[in-house]
Tab-separated table of C-alpha atoms in Angstrom:
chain	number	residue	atom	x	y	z
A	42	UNK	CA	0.000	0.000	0.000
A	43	UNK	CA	1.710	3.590	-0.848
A	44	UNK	CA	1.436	6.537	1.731
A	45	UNK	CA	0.408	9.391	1.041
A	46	UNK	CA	3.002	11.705	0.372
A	47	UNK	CA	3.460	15.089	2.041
A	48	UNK	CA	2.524	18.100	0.716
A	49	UNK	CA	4.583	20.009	-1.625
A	50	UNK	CA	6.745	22.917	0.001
A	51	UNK	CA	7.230	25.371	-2.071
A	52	UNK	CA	10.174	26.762	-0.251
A	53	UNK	CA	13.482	26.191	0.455
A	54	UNK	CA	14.536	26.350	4.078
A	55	UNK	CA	12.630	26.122	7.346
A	56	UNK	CA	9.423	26.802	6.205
A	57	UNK	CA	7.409	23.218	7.791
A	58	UNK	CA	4.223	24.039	5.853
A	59	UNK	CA	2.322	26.284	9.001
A	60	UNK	CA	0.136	29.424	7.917
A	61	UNK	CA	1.693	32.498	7.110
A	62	UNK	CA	-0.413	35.224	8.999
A	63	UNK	CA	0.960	38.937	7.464
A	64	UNK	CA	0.385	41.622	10.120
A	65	UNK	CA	1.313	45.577	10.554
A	66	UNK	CA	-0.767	48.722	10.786
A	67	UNK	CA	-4.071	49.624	7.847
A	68	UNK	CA	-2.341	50.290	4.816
A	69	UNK	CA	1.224	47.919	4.857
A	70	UNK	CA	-0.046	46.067	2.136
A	71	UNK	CA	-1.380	43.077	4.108
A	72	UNK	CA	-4.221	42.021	1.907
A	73	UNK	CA	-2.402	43.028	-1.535
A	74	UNK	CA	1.186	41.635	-0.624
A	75	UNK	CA	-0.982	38.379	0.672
A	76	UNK	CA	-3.025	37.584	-2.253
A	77	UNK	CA	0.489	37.775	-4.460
A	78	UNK	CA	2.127	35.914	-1.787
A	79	UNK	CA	-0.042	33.656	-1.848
A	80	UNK	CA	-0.280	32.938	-5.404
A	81	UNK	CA	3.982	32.421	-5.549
A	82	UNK	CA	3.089	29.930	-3.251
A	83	UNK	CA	0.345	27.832	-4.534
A	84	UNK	CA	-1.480	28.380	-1.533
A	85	UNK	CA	-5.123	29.379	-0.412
A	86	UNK	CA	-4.980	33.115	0.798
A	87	UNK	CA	-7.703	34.070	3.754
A	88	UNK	CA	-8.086	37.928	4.199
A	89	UNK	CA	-9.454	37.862	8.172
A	90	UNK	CA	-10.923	40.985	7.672
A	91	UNK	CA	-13.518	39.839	4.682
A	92	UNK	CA	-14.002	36.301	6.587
A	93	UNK	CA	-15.090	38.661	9.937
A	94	UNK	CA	-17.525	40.575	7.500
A	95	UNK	CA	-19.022	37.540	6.076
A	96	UNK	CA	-19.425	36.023	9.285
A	97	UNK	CA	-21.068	39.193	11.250
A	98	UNK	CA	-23.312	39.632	7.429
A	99	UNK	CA	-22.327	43.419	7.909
A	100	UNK	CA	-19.244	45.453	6.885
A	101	UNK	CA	-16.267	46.466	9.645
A	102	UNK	CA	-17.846	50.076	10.089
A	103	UNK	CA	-20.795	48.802	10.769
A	104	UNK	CA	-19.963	46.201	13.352
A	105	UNK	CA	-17.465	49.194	15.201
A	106	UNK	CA	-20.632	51.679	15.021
A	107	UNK	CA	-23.233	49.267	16.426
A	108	UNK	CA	-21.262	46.980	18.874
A	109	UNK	CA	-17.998	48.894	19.499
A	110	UNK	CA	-14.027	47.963	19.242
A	111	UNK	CA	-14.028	45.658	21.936
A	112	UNK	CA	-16.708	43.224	20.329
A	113	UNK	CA	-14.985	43.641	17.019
A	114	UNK	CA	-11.912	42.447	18.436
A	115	UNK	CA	-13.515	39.307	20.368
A	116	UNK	CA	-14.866	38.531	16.546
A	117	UNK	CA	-11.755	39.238	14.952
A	118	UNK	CA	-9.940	36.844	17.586
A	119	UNK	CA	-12.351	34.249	16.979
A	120	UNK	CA	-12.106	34.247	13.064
A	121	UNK	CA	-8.352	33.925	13.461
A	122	UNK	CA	-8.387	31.052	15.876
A	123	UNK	CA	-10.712	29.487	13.055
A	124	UNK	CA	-8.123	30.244	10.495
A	125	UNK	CA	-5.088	29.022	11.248
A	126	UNK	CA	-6.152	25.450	11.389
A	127	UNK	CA	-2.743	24.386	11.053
A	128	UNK	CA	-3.168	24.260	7.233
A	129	UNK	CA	-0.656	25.940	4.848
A	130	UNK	CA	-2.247	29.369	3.691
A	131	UNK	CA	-0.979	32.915	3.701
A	132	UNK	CA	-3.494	35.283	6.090
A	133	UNK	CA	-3.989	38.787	5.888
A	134	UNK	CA	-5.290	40.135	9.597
A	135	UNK	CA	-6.825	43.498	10.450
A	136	UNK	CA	-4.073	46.136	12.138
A	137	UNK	CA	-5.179	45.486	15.069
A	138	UNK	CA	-6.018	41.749	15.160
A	139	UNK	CA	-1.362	41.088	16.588
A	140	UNK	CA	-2.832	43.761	19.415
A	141	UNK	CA	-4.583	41.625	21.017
A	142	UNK	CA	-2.984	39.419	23.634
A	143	UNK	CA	-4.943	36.112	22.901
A	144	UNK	CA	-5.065	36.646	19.057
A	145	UNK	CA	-1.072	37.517	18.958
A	146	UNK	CA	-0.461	34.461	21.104
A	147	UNK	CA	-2.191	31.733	18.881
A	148	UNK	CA	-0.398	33.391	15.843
A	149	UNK	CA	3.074	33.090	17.396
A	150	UNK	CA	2.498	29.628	18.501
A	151	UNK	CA	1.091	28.136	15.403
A	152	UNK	CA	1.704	30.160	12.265
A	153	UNK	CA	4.581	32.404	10.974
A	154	UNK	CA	4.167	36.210	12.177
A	155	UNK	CA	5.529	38.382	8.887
A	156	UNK	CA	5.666	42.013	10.108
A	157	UNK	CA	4.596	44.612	7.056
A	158	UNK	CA	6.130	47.244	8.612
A	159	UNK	CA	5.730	51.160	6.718
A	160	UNK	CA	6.229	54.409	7.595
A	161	UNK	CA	3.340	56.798	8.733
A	162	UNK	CA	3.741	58.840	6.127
A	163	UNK	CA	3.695	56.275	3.353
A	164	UNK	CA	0.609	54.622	5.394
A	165	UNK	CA	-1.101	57.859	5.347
A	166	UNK	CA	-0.836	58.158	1.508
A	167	UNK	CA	-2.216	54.402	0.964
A	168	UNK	CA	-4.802	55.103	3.123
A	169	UNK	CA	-6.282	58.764	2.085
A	170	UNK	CA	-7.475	56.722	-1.002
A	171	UNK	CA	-10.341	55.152	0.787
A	172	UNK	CA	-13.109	55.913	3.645
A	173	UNK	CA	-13.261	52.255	5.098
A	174	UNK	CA	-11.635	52.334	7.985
A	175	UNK	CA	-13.067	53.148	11.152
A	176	UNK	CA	-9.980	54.169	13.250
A	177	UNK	CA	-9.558	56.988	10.507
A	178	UNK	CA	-13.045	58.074	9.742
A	179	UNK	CA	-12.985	62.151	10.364
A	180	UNK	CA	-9.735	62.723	11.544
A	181	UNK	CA	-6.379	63.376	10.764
A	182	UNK	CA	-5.003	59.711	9.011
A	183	UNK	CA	-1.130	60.531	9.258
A	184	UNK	CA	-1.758	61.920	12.770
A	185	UNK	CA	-3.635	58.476	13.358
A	186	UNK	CA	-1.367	56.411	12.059
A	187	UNK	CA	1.419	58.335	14.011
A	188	UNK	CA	-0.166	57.506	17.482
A	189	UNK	CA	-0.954	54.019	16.645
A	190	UNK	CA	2.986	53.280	15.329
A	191	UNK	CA	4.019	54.582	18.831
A	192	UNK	CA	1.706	52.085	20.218
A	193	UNK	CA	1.557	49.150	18.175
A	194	UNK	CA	4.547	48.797	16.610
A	195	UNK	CA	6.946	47.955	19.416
A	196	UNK	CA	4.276	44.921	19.825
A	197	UNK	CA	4.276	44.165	15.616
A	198	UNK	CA	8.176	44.020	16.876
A	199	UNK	CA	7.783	40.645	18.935
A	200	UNK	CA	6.604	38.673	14.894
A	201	UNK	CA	9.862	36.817	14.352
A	202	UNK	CA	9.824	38.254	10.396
A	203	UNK	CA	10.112	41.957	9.679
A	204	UNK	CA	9.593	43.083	6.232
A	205	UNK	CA	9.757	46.283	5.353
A	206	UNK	CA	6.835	47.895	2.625
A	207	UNK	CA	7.829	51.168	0.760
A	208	UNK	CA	6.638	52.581	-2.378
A	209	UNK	CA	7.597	50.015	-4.394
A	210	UNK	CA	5.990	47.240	-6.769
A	211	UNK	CA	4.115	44.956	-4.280
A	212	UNK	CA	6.972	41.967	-5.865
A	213	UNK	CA	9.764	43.574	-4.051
A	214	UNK	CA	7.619	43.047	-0.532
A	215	UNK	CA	7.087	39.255	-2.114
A	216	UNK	CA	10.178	38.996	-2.698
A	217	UNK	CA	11.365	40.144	0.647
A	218	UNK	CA	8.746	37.781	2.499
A	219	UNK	CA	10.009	34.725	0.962
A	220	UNK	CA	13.769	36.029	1.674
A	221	UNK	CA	13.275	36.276	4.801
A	222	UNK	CA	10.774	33.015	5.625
A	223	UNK	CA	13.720	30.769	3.609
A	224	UNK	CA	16.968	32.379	5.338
């Protein structure tokens, strides 16, 4: 009788097949860089933020103006937990899904943490382009994005990758994700 054989892995290196989960503040690139990511890969790619909406049957806003941050984050945490099922896949998470103790925990433990990591400025200029996100909605977005680096990123710090995202074809961030997963 043959056995099954293992999956394909299509890297070199260390990589043993666990999801990659792509995290950083609103605008790093998470969901774009993932989907190409993803497709250099062969694998599935899972944006956390459209599985939350499908989920809750009503867009981000809407869940932060009826329910508030705090039950969008128990949500979020709970989508995540569902995702990484210990099946290969690259996952794109909200900015502030690594914020969360419990979320940030399970994706250390069982997935690869890639940090997108951007300057305020250049997240500011992604950003301005659309009126989606709550955090942002009638205020100053580079002033925003200012207060939440101070905050956030010295926790986006503790993901094992760091990748940095400039103004630059979304291939060069690729690129540098699968650089730094294989060294």
């Amino acid at each position: 009788m043959l056995e099954p054989s293992a999956p394909h892995n299509p890297l070199a290196g260390p990589w043993n097949g666990q999801p990659i989960v792509l995290v950083g503040l609103m605008g790093a690139g998470k969901s774009t860089v993932g989907r190409r990511l993803a497709q250099r890969l062969h694998l599935p790619f899972v944006d956390a933020d459209a599985e939350i909406e499908s989920a809750a049957g009503m867009t981000i806003t809407e869940i932060f103006d009826r329910f508030g941050e705090g039950y969008f984050r128990d949500g979020e945490r709970r989508v995540i937990a569902r995702l990484i099922d210990g099946t290969p896949k690259v996952i794109a998470t909200g900015g502030g899904a690594f914020i969360n103790d419990e979320t940030r925990a399970l994706i250390l433990t069982s997935a690869i943490a890639v940090w997108l990591d951007a300057s305020p400025d250049v997240l500011a200029e992604r950003v301005k382009r659309r009126d989606t996100r709550p955090l942002l909605r009638g205020r100053d977005p580079a002033q925003v994005l200012r207060d939440l680096a101070a905050v956030r990123n010295p926790i986006y710090a503790m993901a094992p990758i760091r990748v940095a995202s400039h103004q630059a074809p979304h291939d060069t961030t690729v690129k540098a994700i699968l650089e730094a997963i294989t060294a």
